Amino acid sequence: MRFIAGLWRLAIAGLCFVGTYEAWQRPELWVYFTFQTGFVLGFTMLWAAAASLVKGVQPPAWLKGMVTLYALIAAIVAFLLMPPDDPNYVPQILGVMTNTMLHRIAPIMAVLDFILFDSHRRFKWHYPFSWLAYLPLWLAFIVIRALIWPHAGPAAGGNPYPYTFIDANALGWMQFGISCAELAAGFFILGLILFIIDKIEPARPLLG
């Protein structure tokens, strides 16, 4: 079963790397949450795949839980808040749009990997809190970048804010702060759900 897990994880890594390749041609795309976290997910899954195939050391539980959480968030945002991808503008590989790979397929596979192939009962109580550390850093990066380069894109018309729900220019700073607090609450709730799943599942992988 470890070979199946390794191949599954290699597939996730491949989807992540293919899904983020566009950002190497358009650096402004790296401001997107999914491009940043998708790239980290790809490397983590590559590590996990290699460890599965050669019986090596798996990524730390904290890191694996973190990328799973961010993948889950990316999928929820993609399915609930993002408009459908336009095949006239989004690159396709073998008939599948790269955004679909990165925002939908890879995250779903990553969550299934966590449920089916990971060892469990490894999370410490503080993980749902420490997983939040990336959020304020990412938001600060977005705001500072927008103040320095107000027309740098990646959104339409050169808008530097990648998502409408954190567009400080459109929302105003008060609503921006409220949106950030809502994001933090969402991150924490989903992190807590992953923590509970980790404690409920048996220590050994369900498929392993």
PDB file of C-alpha atoms in Angstrom:
ATOM      1  CA  MET A   1       0.000   0.000   0.000  1.00  0.00           C
ATOM      2  CA  ARG A   2       2.914   2.371   0.572  1.00  0.00           C
ATOM      3  CA  PHE A   3       3.623   2.287  -3.176  1.00  0.00           C
ATOM      4  CA  ILE A   4       0.056   3.379  -3.898  1.00  0.00           C
ATOM      5  CA  ALA A   5       0.437   6.156  -1.313  1.00  0.00           C
ATOM      6  CA  GLY A   6       3.717   7.197  -2.924  1.00  0.00           C
ATOM      7  CA  LEU A   7       2.222   7.339  -6.412  1.00  0.00           C
ATOM      8  CA  TRP A   8      -0.835   9.216  -5.091  1.00  0.00           C
ATOM      9  CA  ARG A   9       1.436  11.784  -3.489  1.00  0.00           C
ATOM     10  CA  LEU A  10       3.569  12.092  -6.613  1.00  0.00           C
ATOM     11  CA  ALA A  11       0.388  12.823  -8.550  1.00  0.00           C
ATOM     12  CA  ILE A  12      -0.542  15.596  -6.100  1.00  0.00           C
ATOM     13  CA  ALA A  13       2.951  17.089  -6.379  1.00  0.00           C
ATOM     14  CA  GLY A  14       2.745  16.976 -10.163  1.00  0.00           C
ATOM     15  CA  LEU A  15      -0.626  18.728 -10.178  1.00  0.00           C
ATOM     16  CA  CYS A  16       0.726  21.435  -7.865  1.00  0.00           C
ATOM     17  CA  PHE A  17       3.835  22.090  -9.930  1.00  0.00           C
ATOM     18  CA  VAL A  18       1.950  22.116 -13.214  1.00  0.00           C
ATOM     19  CA  GLY A  19      -0.737  24.308 -11.660  1.00  0.00           C
ATOM     20  CA  THR A  20       1.788  26.906 -10.476  1.00  0.00           C
ATOM     21  CA  TYR A  21       4.022  27.013 -13.547  1.00  0.00           C
ATOM     22  CA  GLU A  22       2.124  30.018 -14.920  1.00  0.00           C
ATOM     23  CA  ALA A  23       3.349  32.104 -11.985  1.00  0.00           C
ATOM     24  CA  TRP A  24       6.950  31.724 -13.145  1.00  0.00           C
ATOM     25  CA  GLN A  25       5.930  33.580 -16.311  1.00  0.00           C
ATOM     26  CA  ARG A  26       3.716  36.085 -14.491  1.00  0.00           C
ATOM     27  CA  PRO A  27       5.341  36.797 -11.091  1.00  0.00           C
ATOM     28  CA  GLU A  28       2.389  38.878  -9.918  1.00  0.00           C
ATOM     29  CA  LEU A  29       0.422  35.633  -9.575  1.00  0.00           C
ATOM     30  CA  TRP A  30       2.526  34.664  -6.568  1.00  0.00           C
ATOM     31  CA  VAL A  31       0.418  37.067  -4.518  1.00  0.00           C
ATOM     32  CA  TYR A  32      -2.418  34.539  -4.655  1.00  0.00           C
ATOM     33  CA  PHE A  33      -2.869  32.337  -1.603  1.00  0.00           C
ATOM     34  CA  THR A  34      -3.315  29.228  -3.715  1.00  0.00           C
ATOM     35  CA  PHE A  35      -0.134  29.708  -5.738  1.00  0.00           C
ATOM     36  CA  GLN A  36       1.977  30.177  -2.614  1.00  0.00           C
ATOM     37  CA  THR A  37       0.467  27.348  -0.611  1.00  0.00           C
ATOM     38  CA  GLY A  38       0.098  25.106  -3.656  1.00  0.00           C
ATOM     39  CA  PHE A  39       3.826  25.300  -4.293  1.00  0.00           C
ATOM     40  CA  VAL A  40       4.572  24.374  -0.666  1.00  0.00           C
ATOM     41  CA  LEU A  41       2.009  21.563  -0.896  1.00  0.00           C
ATOM     42  CA  GLY A  42       3.797  20.252  -3.984  1.00  0.00           C
ATOM     43  CA  PHE A  43       7.174  20.069  -2.232  1.00  0.00           C
ATOM     44  CA  THR A  44       5.641  18.517   0.883  1.00  0.00           C
ATOM     45  CA  MET A  45       3.909  15.854  -1.184  1.00  0.00           C
ATOM     46  CA  LEU A  46       7.121  15.194  -3.108  1.00  0.00           C
ATOM     47  CA  TRP A  47       8.865  14.618   0.220  1.00  0.00           C
ATOM     48  CA  ALA A  48       6.020  12.394   1.444  1.00  0.00           C
ATOM     49  CA  ALA A  49       6.012  10.425  -1.819  1.00  0.00           C
ATOM     50  CA  ALA A  50       9.733   9.761  -1.653  1.00  0.00           C
ATOM     51  CA  ALA A  51       9.437   8.715   2.000  1.00  0.00           C
ATOM     52  CA  SER A  52       6.608   6.325   1.147  1.00  0.00           C
ATOM     53  CA  LEU A  53       8.458   4.719  -1.744  1.00  0.00           C
ATOM     54  CA  VAL A  54      11.803   4.219   0.020  1.00  0.00           C
ATOM     55  CA  LYS A  55      10.551   3.889   3.616  1.00  0.00           C
ATOM     56  CA  GLY A  56      12.124   7.212   4.559  1.00  0.00           C
ATOM     57  CA  VAL A  57      11.188   9.859   7.102  1.00  0.00           C
ATOM     58  CA  GLN A  58       7.806  11.447   6.439  1.00  0.00           C
ATOM     59  CA  PRO A  59       7.257  15.230   6.690  1.00  0.00           C
ATOM     60  CA  PRO A  60       6.621  16.436  10.256  1.00  0.00           C
ATOM     61  CA  ALA A  61       3.019  16.198  11.401  1.00  0.00           C
ATOM     62  CA  TRP A  62       2.839  19.979  11.842  1.00  0.00           C
ATOM     63  CA  LEU A  63       3.880  20.626   8.232  1.00  0.00           C
ATOM     64  CA  LYS A  64       1.627  17.936   6.788  1.00  0.00           C
ATOM     65  CA  GLY A  65      -1.322  19.252   8.768  1.00  0.00           C
ATOM     66  CA  MET A  66      -0.599  22.826   7.718  1.00  0.00           C
ATOM     67  CA  VAL A  67      -0.512  22.117   3.976  1.00  0.00           C
ATOM     68  CA  THR A  68      -3.635  19.976   4.299  1.00  0.00           C
ATOM     69  CA  LEU A  69      -5.427  22.845   6.013  1.00  0.00           C
ATOM     70  CA  TYR A  70      -4.377  25.341   3.351  1.00  0.00           C
ATOM     71  CA  ALA A  71      -5.369  22.915   0.587  1.00  0.00           C
ATOM     72  CA  LEU A  72      -8.796  22.535   2.199  1.00  0.00           C
ATOM     73  CA  ILE A  73      -9.192  26.315   2.377  1.00  0.00           C
ATOM     74  CA  ALA A  74      -8.139  26.683  -1.267  1.00  0.00           C
ATOM     75  CA  ALA A  75     -10.743  24.142  -2.347  1.00  0.00           C
ATOM     76  CA  ILE A  76     -13.540  25.765  -0.337  1.00  0.00           C
ATOM     77  CA  VAL A  77     -12.717  29.209  -1.746  1.00  0.00           C
ATOM     78  CA  ALA A  78     -12.516  27.809  -5.278  1.00  0.00           C
ATOM     79  CA  PHE A  79     -15.842  25.997  -5.098  1.00  0.00           C
ATOM     80  CA  LEU A  80     -17.800  28.665  -3.213  1.00  0.00           C
ATOM     81  CA  LEU A  81     -16.298  32.061  -4.046  1.00  0.00           C
ATOM     82  CA  MET A  82     -14.431  31.887  -7.340  1.00  0.00           C
ATOM     83  CA  PRO A  83     -16.117  32.096 -10.757  1.00  0.00           C
ATOM     84  CA  PRO A  84     -15.647  29.180 -13.176  1.00  0.00           C
ATOM     85  CA  ASP A  85     -12.361  29.220 -15.061  1.00  0.00           C
ATOM     86  CA  ASP A  86     -12.475  30.487 -18.635  1.00  0.00           C
ATOM     87  CA  PRO A  87     -10.724  28.007 -20.962  1.00  0.00           C
ATOM     88  CA  ASN A  88     -10.001  30.875 -23.345  1.00  0.00           C
ATOM     89  CA  TYR A  89      -7.607  32.420 -20.817  1.00  0.00           C
ATOM     90  CA  VAL A  90      -6.483  29.604 -18.506  1.00  0.00           C
ATOM     91  CA  PRO A  91      -3.776  27.215 -19.790  1.00  0.00           C
ATOM     92  CA  GLN A  92      -4.756  23.573 -20.228  1.00  0.00           C
ATOM     93  CA  ILE A  93      -2.719  20.392 -19.875  1.00  0.00           C
ATOM     94  CA  LEU A  94      -4.257  17.267 -21.417  1.00  0.00           C
ATOM     95  CA  GLY A  95      -7.580  19.080 -21.543  1.00  0.00           C
ATOM     96  CA  VAL A  96      -7.583  20.041 -17.851  1.00  0.00           C
ATOM     97  CA  MET A  97      -7.187  23.699 -16.869  1.00  0.00           C
ATOM     98  CA  THR A  98      -4.201  24.392 -14.639  1.00  0.00           C
ATOM     99  CA  ASN A  99      -6.359  26.406 -12.246  1.00  0.00           C
ATOM    100  CA  THR A 100      -8.625  23.389 -11.852  1.00  0.00           C
ATOM    101  CA  MET A 101      -5.597  21.255 -11.023  1.00  0.00           C
ATOM    102  CA  LEU A 102      -4.350  23.702  -8.412  1.00  0.00           C
ATOM    103  CA  HIS A 103      -7.601  24.936  -6.881  1.00  0.00           C
ATOM    104  CA  ARG A 104      -9.742  21.812  -6.976  1.00  0.00           C
ATOM    105  CA  ILE A 105      -8.145  18.485  -7.892  1.00  0.00           C
ATOM    106  CA  ALA A 106      -4.895  18.725  -5.900  1.00  0.00           C
ATOM    107  CA  PRO A 107      -6.594  20.042  -2.719  1.00  0.00           C
ATOM    108  CA  ILE A 108      -9.223  17.295  -2.753  1.00  0.00           C
ATOM    109  CA  MET A 109      -6.520  14.672  -3.263  1.00  0.00           C
ATOM    110  CA  ALA A 110      -4.455  16.213  -0.433  1.00  0.00           C
ATOM    111  CA  VAL A 111      -7.372  15.997   2.011  1.00  0.00           C
ATOM    112  CA  LEU A 112      -7.997  12.372   1.005  1.00  0.00           C
ATOM    113  CA  ASP A 113      -4.283  11.687   1.464  1.00  0.00           C
ATOM    114  CA  PHE A 114      -4.484  13.058   5.001  1.00  0.00           C
ATOM    115  CA  ILE A 115      -7.515  10.905   5.825  1.00  0.00           C
ATOM    116  CA  LEU A 116      -6.399   7.668   4.178  1.00  0.00           C
ATOM    117  CA  PHE A 117      -2.605   7.506   4.073  1.00  0.00           C
ATOM    118  CA  ASP A 118      -1.337   9.564   7.023  1.00  0.00           C
ATOM    119  CA  SER A 119      -0.512   8.264  10.470  1.00  0.00           C
ATOM    120  CA  HIS A 120      -2.723   9.966  13.050  1.00  0.00           C
ATOM    121  CA  ARG A 121      -2.919  11.022  16.677  1.00  0.00           C
ATOM    122  CA  ARG A 122       0.251  13.046  16.096  1.00  0.00           C
ATOM    123  CA  PHE A 123      -1.123  16.606  16.304  1.00  0.00           C
ATOM    124  CA  LYS A 124      -0.317  18.698  19.368  1.00  0.00           C
ATOM    125  CA  TRP A 125      -2.889  20.977  20.970  1.00  0.00           C
ATOM    126  CA  HIS A 126      -1.266  24.159  19.678  1.00  0.00           C
ATOM    127  CA  TYR A 127      -1.245  23.186  15.992  1.00  0.00           C
ATOM    128  CA  PRO A 128      -4.597  24.861  15.099  1.00  0.00           C
ATOM    129  CA  PHE A 129      -3.174  28.072  16.577  1.00  0.00           C
ATOM    130  CA  SER A 130       0.307  27.890  15.066  1.00  0.00           C
ATOM    131  CA  TRP A 131      -1.125  27.096  11.626  1.00  0.00           C
ATOM    132  CA  LEU A 132      -2.610  30.619  11.721  1.00  0.00           C
ATOM    133  CA  ALA A 133       0.854  32.224  11.605  1.00  0.00           C
ATOM    134  CA  TYR A 134       0.939  32.301   7.817  1.00  0.00           C
ATOM    135  CA  LEU A 135      -2.294  34.309   7.488  1.00  0.00           C
ATOM    136  CA  PRO A 136      -1.122  37.653   8.985  1.00  0.00           C
ATOM    137  CA  LEU A 137       2.186  37.359   7.095  1.00  0.00           C
ATOM    138  CA  TRP A 138       0.342  36.833   3.818  1.00  0.00           C
ATOM    139  CA  LEU A 139      -2.072  39.693   4.498  1.00  0.00           C
ATOM    140  CA  ALA A 140       0.766  42.019   5.469  1.00  0.00           C
ATOM    141  CA  PHE A 141       2.590  41.100   2.259  1.00  0.00           C
ATOM    142  CA  ILE A 142      -0.520  41.916   0.218  1.00  0.00           C
ATOM    143  CA  VAL A 143      -1.098  45.283   1.907  1.00  0.00           C
ATOM    144  CA  ILE A 144       2.547  46.402   1.769  1.00  0.00           C
ATOM    145  CA  ARG A 145       2.824  45.354  -1.854  1.00  0.00           C
ATOM    146  CA  ALA A 146      -0.400  47.230  -2.701  1.00  0.00           C
ATOM    147  CA  LEU A 147       0.869  50.400  -1.005  1.00  0.00           C
ATOM    148  CA  ILE A 148       4.213  50.269  -2.817  1.00  0.00           C
ATOM    149  CA  TRP A 149       2.902  49.123  -6.211  1.00  0.00           C
ATOM    150  CA  PRO A 150      -0.766  50.152  -6.363  1.00  0.00           C
ATOM    151  CA  HIS A 151      -1.196  49.150 -10.003  1.00  0.00           C
ATOM    152  CA  ALA A 152       0.846  45.954 -10.066  1.00  0.00           C
ATOM    153  CA  GLY A 153      -2.033  43.516 -10.494  1.00  0.00           C
ATOM    154  CA  PRO A 154      -2.773  40.605 -10.565  1.00  0.00           C
ATOM    155  CA  ALA A 155      -6.484  41.512 -10.581  1.00  0.00           C
ATOM    156  CA  ALA A 156      -8.251  43.206 -13.469  1.00  0.00           C
ATOM    157  CA  GLY A 157      -7.233  46.789 -14.177  1.00  0.00           C
ATOM    158  CA  GLY A 158      -3.983  46.377 -12.281  1.00  0.00           C
ATOM    159  CA  ASN A 159      -5.696  46.074  -8.890  1.00  0.00           C
ATOM    160  CA  PRO A 160      -3.009  44.691  -6.531  1.00  0.00           C
ATOM    161  CA  TYR A 161      -5.492  42.875  -4.282  1.00  0.00           C
ATOM    162  CA  PRO A 162      -5.938  39.268  -5.424  1.00  0.00           C
ATOM    163  CA  TYR A 163      -9.416  38.681  -3.971  1.00  0.00           C
ATOM    164  CA  THR A 164     -12.456  40.921  -3.705  1.00  0.00           C
ATOM    165  CA  PHE A 165     -13.112  39.889  -0.097  1.00  0.00           C
ATOM    166  CA  ILE A 166      -9.779  41.433   1.009  1.00  0.00           C
ATOM    167  CA  ASP A 167      -9.699  44.365  -1.428  1.00  0.00           C
ATOM    168  CA  ALA A 168      -8.976  47.247   0.940  1.00  0.00           C
ATOM    169  CA  ASN A 169      -9.464  49.792  -1.861  1.00  0.00           C
ATOM    170  CA  ALA A 170     -13.033  48.643  -2.434  1.00  0.00           C
ATOM    171  CA  LEU A 171     -13.970  47.639   1.106  1.00  0.00           C
ATOM    172  CA  GLY A 172     -12.306  50.333   3.191  1.00  0.00           C
ATOM    173  CA  TRP A 173      -9.974  49.559   6.058  1.00  0.00           C
ATOM    174  CA  MET A 174     -12.679  48.779   8.608  1.00  0.00           C
ATOM    175  CA  GLN A 175     -14.371  46.167   6.417  1.00  0.00           C
ATOM    176  CA  PHE A 176     -10.955  44.882   5.405  1.00  0.00           C
ATOM    177  CA  GLY A 177     -10.184  44.280   9.086  1.00  0.00           C
ATOM    178  CA  ILE A 178     -13.518  42.503   9.558  1.00  0.00           C
ATOM    179  CA  SER A 179     -12.796  40.280   6.550  1.00  0.00           C
ATOM    180  CA  CYS A 180      -9.368  39.445   7.952  1.00  0.00           C
ATOM    181  CA  ALA A 181     -10.920  38.491  11.289  1.00  0.00           C
ATOM    182  CA  GLU A 182     -13.461  36.291   9.492  1.00  0.00           C
ATOM    183  CA  LEU A 183     -10.650  34.626   7.559  1.00  0.00           C
ATOM    184  CA  ALA A 184      -8.746  33.953  10.781  1.00  0.00           C
ATOM    185  CA  ALA A 185     -11.875  32.444  12.345  1.00  0.00           C
ATOM    186  CA  GLY A 186     -12.396  30.247   9.286  1.00  0.00           C
ATOM    187  CA  PHE A 187      -8.762  29.120   9.344  1.00  0.00           C
ATOM    188  CA  PHE A 188      -9.030  28.236  13.019  1.00  0.00           C
ATOM    189  CA  ILE A 189     -12.332  26.339  12.717  1.00  0.00           C
ATOM    190  CA  LEU A 190     -11.057  24.260   9.804  1.00  0.00           C
ATOM    191  CA  GLY A 191      -7.772  23.665  11.623  1.00  0.00           C
ATOM    192  CA  LEU A 192      -9.723  22.495  14.652  1.00  0.00           C
ATOM    193  CA  ILE A 193     -11.719  20.097  12.461  1.00  0.00           C
ATOM    194  CA  LEU A 194      -8.475  18.599  11.124  1.00  0.00           C
ATOM    195  CA  PHE A 195      -7.181  18.344  14.694  1.00  0.00           C
ATOM    196  CA  ILE A 196     -10.324  16.454  15.764  1.00  0.00           C
ATOM    197  CA  ILE A 197     -10.111  14.131  12.750  1.00  0.00           C
ATOM    198  CA  ASP A 198      -6.497  13.386  13.654  1.00  0.00           C
ATOM    199  CA  LYS A 199      -7.535  12.443  17.197  1.00  0.00           C
ATOM    200  CA  ILE A 200     -10.513  10.331  16.086  1.00  0.00           C
ATOM    201  CA  GLU A 201      -8.760   8.276  13.438  1.00  0.00           C
ATOM    202  CA  PRO A 202      -6.623   5.264  14.402  1.00  0.00           C
ATOM    203  CA  ALA A 203      -2.911   5.904  14.791  1.00  0.00           C
ATOM    204  CA  ARG A 204      -2.010   3.676  11.863  1.00  0.00           C
ATOM    205  CA  PRO A 205      -3.053   4.828   8.360  1.00  0.00           C
ATOM    206  CA  LEU A 206      -6.448   3.574   7.218  1.00  0.00           C
ATOM    207  CA  LEU A 207      -4.749   2.389   4.028  1.00  0.00           C
ATOM    208  CA  GLY A 208      -1.252   1.438   4.951  1.00  0.00           C
TER     209      GLY A 208
END
